[in-house]
Coordinates of C-alpha atoms in Angstrom, one line a residue:
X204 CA 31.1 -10.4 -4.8
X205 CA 28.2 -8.2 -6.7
X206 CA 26.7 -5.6 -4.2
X207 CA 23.5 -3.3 -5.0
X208 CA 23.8 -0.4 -3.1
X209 CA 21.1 2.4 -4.6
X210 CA 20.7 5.4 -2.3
X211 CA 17.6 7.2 -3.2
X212 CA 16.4 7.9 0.2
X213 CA 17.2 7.8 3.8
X214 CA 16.9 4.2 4.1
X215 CA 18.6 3.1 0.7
X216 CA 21.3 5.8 1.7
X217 CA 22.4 4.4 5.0
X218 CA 22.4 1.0 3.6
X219 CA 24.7 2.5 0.8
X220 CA 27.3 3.8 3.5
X221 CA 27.1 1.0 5.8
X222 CA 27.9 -1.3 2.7
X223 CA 31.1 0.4 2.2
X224 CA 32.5 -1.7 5.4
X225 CA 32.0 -4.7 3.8
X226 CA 33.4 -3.2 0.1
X227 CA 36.5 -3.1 2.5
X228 CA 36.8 -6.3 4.0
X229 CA 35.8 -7.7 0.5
X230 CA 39.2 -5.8 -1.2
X231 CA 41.1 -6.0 1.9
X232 CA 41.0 -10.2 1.7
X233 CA 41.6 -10.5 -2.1
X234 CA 38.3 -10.2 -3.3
X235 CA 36.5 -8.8 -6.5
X236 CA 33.6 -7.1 -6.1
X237 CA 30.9 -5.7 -8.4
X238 CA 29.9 -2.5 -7.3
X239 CA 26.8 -1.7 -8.5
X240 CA 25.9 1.7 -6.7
X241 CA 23.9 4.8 -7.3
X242 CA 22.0 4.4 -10.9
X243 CA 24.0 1.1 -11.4
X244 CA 21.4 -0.2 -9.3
X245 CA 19.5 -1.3 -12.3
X246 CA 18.2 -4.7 -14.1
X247 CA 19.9 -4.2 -17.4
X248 CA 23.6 -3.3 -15.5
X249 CA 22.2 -5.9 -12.6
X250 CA 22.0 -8.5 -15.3
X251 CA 24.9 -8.1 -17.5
X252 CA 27.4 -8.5 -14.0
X253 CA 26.1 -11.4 -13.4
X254 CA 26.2 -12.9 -16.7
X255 CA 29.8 -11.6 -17.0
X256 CA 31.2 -12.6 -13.9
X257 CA 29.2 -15.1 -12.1
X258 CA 29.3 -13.9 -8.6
X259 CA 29.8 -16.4 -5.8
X260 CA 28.3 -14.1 -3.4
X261 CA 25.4 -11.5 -4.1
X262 CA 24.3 -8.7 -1.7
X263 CA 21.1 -7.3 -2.2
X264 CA 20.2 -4.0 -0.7
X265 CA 16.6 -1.8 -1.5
X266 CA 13.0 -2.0 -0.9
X267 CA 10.9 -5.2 -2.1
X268 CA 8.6 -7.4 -1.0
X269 CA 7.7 -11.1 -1.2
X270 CA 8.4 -11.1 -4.8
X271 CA 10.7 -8.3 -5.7
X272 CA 14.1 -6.5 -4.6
X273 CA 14.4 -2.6 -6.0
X274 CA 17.7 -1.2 -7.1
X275 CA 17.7 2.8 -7.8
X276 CA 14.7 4.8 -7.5
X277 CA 12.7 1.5 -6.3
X278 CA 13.1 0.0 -9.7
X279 CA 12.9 -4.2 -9.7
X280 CA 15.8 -5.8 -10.0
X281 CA 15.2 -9.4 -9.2
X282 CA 11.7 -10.7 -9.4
X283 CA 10.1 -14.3 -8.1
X284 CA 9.0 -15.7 -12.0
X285 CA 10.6 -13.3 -14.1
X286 CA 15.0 -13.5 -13.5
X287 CA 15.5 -14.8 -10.0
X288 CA 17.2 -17.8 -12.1
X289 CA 20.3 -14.8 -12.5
X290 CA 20.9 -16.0 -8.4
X291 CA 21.2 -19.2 -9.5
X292 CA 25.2 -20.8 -8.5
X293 CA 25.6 -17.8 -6.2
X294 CA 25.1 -17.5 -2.0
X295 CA 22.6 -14.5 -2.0
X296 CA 22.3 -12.1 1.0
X297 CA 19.3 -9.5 0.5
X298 CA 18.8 -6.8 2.5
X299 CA 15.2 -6.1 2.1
X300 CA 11.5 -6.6 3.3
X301 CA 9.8 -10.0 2.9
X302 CA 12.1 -11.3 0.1
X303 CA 12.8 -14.5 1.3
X304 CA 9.3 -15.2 1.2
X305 CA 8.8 -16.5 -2.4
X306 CA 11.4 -14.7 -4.4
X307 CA 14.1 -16.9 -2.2
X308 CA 12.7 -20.4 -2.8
X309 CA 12.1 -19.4 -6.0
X310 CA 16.0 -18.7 -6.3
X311 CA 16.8 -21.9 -4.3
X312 CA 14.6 -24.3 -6.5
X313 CA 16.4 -22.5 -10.1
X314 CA 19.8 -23.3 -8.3
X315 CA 20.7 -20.9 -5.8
X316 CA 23.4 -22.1 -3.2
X317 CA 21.6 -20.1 -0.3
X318 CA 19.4 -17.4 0.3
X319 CA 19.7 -15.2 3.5
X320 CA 17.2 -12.8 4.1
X321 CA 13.9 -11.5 6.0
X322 CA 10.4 -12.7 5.7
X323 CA 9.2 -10.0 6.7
X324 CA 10.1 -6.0 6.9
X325 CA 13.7 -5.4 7.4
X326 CA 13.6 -2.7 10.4
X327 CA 16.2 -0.1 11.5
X328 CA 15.7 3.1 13.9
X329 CA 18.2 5.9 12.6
X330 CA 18.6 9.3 14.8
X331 CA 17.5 12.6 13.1
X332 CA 20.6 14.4 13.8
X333 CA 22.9 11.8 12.1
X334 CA 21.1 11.6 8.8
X335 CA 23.6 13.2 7.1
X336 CA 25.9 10.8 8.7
X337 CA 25.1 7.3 8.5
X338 CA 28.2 5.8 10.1
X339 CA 28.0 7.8 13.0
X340 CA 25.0 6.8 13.7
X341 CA 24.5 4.9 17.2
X342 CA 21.0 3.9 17.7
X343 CA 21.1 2.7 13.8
X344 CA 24.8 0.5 14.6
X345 CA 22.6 -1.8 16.7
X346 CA 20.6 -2.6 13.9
X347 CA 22.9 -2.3 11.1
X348 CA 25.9 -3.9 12.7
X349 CA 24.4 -7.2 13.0
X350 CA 23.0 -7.1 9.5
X351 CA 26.4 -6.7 7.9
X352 CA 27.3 -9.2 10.3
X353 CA 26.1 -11.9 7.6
X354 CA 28.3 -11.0 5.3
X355 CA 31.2 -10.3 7.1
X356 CA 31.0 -14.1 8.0
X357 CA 30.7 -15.2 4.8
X358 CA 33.9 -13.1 3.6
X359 CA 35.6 -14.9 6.0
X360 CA 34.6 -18.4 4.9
X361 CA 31.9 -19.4 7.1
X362 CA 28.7 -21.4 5.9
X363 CA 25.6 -19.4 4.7
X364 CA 23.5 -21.1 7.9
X365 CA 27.0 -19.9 10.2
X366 CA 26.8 -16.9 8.6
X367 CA 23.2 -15.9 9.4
X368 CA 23.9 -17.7 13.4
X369 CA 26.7 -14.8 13.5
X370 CA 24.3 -12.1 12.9
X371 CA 21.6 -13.3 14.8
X372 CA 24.1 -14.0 18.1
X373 CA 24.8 -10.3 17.1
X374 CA 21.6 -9.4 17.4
X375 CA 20.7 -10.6 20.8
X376 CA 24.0 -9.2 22.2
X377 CA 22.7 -6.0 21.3
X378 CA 18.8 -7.0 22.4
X379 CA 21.0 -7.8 25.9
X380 CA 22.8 -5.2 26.2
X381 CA 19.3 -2.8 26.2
X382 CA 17.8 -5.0 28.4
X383 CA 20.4 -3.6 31.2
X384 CA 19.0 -1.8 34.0
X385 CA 21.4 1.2 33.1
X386 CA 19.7 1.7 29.7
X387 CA 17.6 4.9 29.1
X388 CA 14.0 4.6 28.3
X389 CA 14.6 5.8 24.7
X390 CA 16.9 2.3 24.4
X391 CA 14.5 -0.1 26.1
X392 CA 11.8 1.1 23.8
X393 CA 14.4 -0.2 20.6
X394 CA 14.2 -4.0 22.1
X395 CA 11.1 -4.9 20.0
X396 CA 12.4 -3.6 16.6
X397 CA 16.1 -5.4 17.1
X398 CA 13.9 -8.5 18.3
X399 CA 11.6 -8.3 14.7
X400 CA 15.1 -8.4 13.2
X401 CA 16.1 -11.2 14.8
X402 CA 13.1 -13.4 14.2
X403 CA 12.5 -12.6 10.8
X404 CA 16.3 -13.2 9.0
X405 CA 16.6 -16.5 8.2
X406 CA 18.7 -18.9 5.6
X407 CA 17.4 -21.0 3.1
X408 CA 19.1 -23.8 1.5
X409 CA 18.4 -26.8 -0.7
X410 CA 18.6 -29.0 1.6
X411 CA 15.4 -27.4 2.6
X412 CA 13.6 -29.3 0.5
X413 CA 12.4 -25.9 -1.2

């Protein structure tokens, strides 16, 4: 497994923690991984991992868009037209807005296995007090939980199309649980973020027809 995990900001920085639980899992079940964290978040170090080791699983975390996902410092890593052919052979999970709008069919038509992603903005609430503390953070578990939940899955040898069921099912467990009549008003007003979430992540695959 390659993992991105640049930390340049509040957002890139929880993502950067919260990866660490799937770092874990990846070493605790036997498996390599590519760490490519802080200023290793970068094309040139981005590209010679790849070409070195040939990753069977890629996680992608940063800001992008339709086209792009950033590494450190919002920096382009992989680009739609330029090297998304370096996701080619590999199951890519990107953690990022809009991504799987062109830059993952671009991937799947040069030969990638499958792209998870969103196709549109990747949302997450996070509590003020707990910036400094990313794993204790409640309100930014229910979104983050069932976004790890996709690769979790896949450590554990699920499908890419299981994989991104799991963290959708995850998803509405957690849009049900703030539907309860017992949750504060603060909670209630989460629902429509965790229910963009859900929406937007979705799985390509060849079979596609991408």
């Amino acid at each position: 497994m390659l993992i991105t995990r640049p930390n340049h900001d509040i957002t890139t920085n929880y993502l950067y923690y919260w990866c660490i639980i799937l770092i874990n899992l990846a070493k605790k079940r036997k498996i390599s991984v590519s760490d490519l964290a802080k200023d290793r978040a970068n094309v040139l170090e981005f590209t010679s991992v790849v070409s070195k080791t040939k990753p069977k699983l890629i996680v992608l975390n940063g800001h992008g868009d339709k086209s792009v996902v950033a590494g450190q410092n919002n920096k382009i890593l992989v680009q739609a037209g330029k090297n998304h052919n370096l996701l080619k052979g590999s199951v890519v999970y990107s953690r990022s807005c809009k991504s799987a709008c062109k830059l993952g069919p671009q991937a799947i038509i040069a030969g990638c296995k499958a792209y998870i992603g969103y196709n549109e903005d990747f949302v997450f609430v996070t509590e003020d007090t707990k910036i400094s503390r990313p794993l204790e953070d409640r309100t930014a578990k229910l979104f983050l939980e069932p976004s790890n939940q996709v690769v979790i899955s896949l450590l554990k040898g699920h499908t890419s199309s299981e994989s991104n069921k799991r963290s959708k099912e995850l998803y509405k467990r957690n849009i049900q649980k703030l539907m309860s009549s017992s949750s504060s008003k603060e909670d209630v007003e989460l629902i429509p973020n965790l229910v963009w979430d859900y929406m937007h992540l979705v799985c390509l695959e060849p079979k596609d027809g991408l």
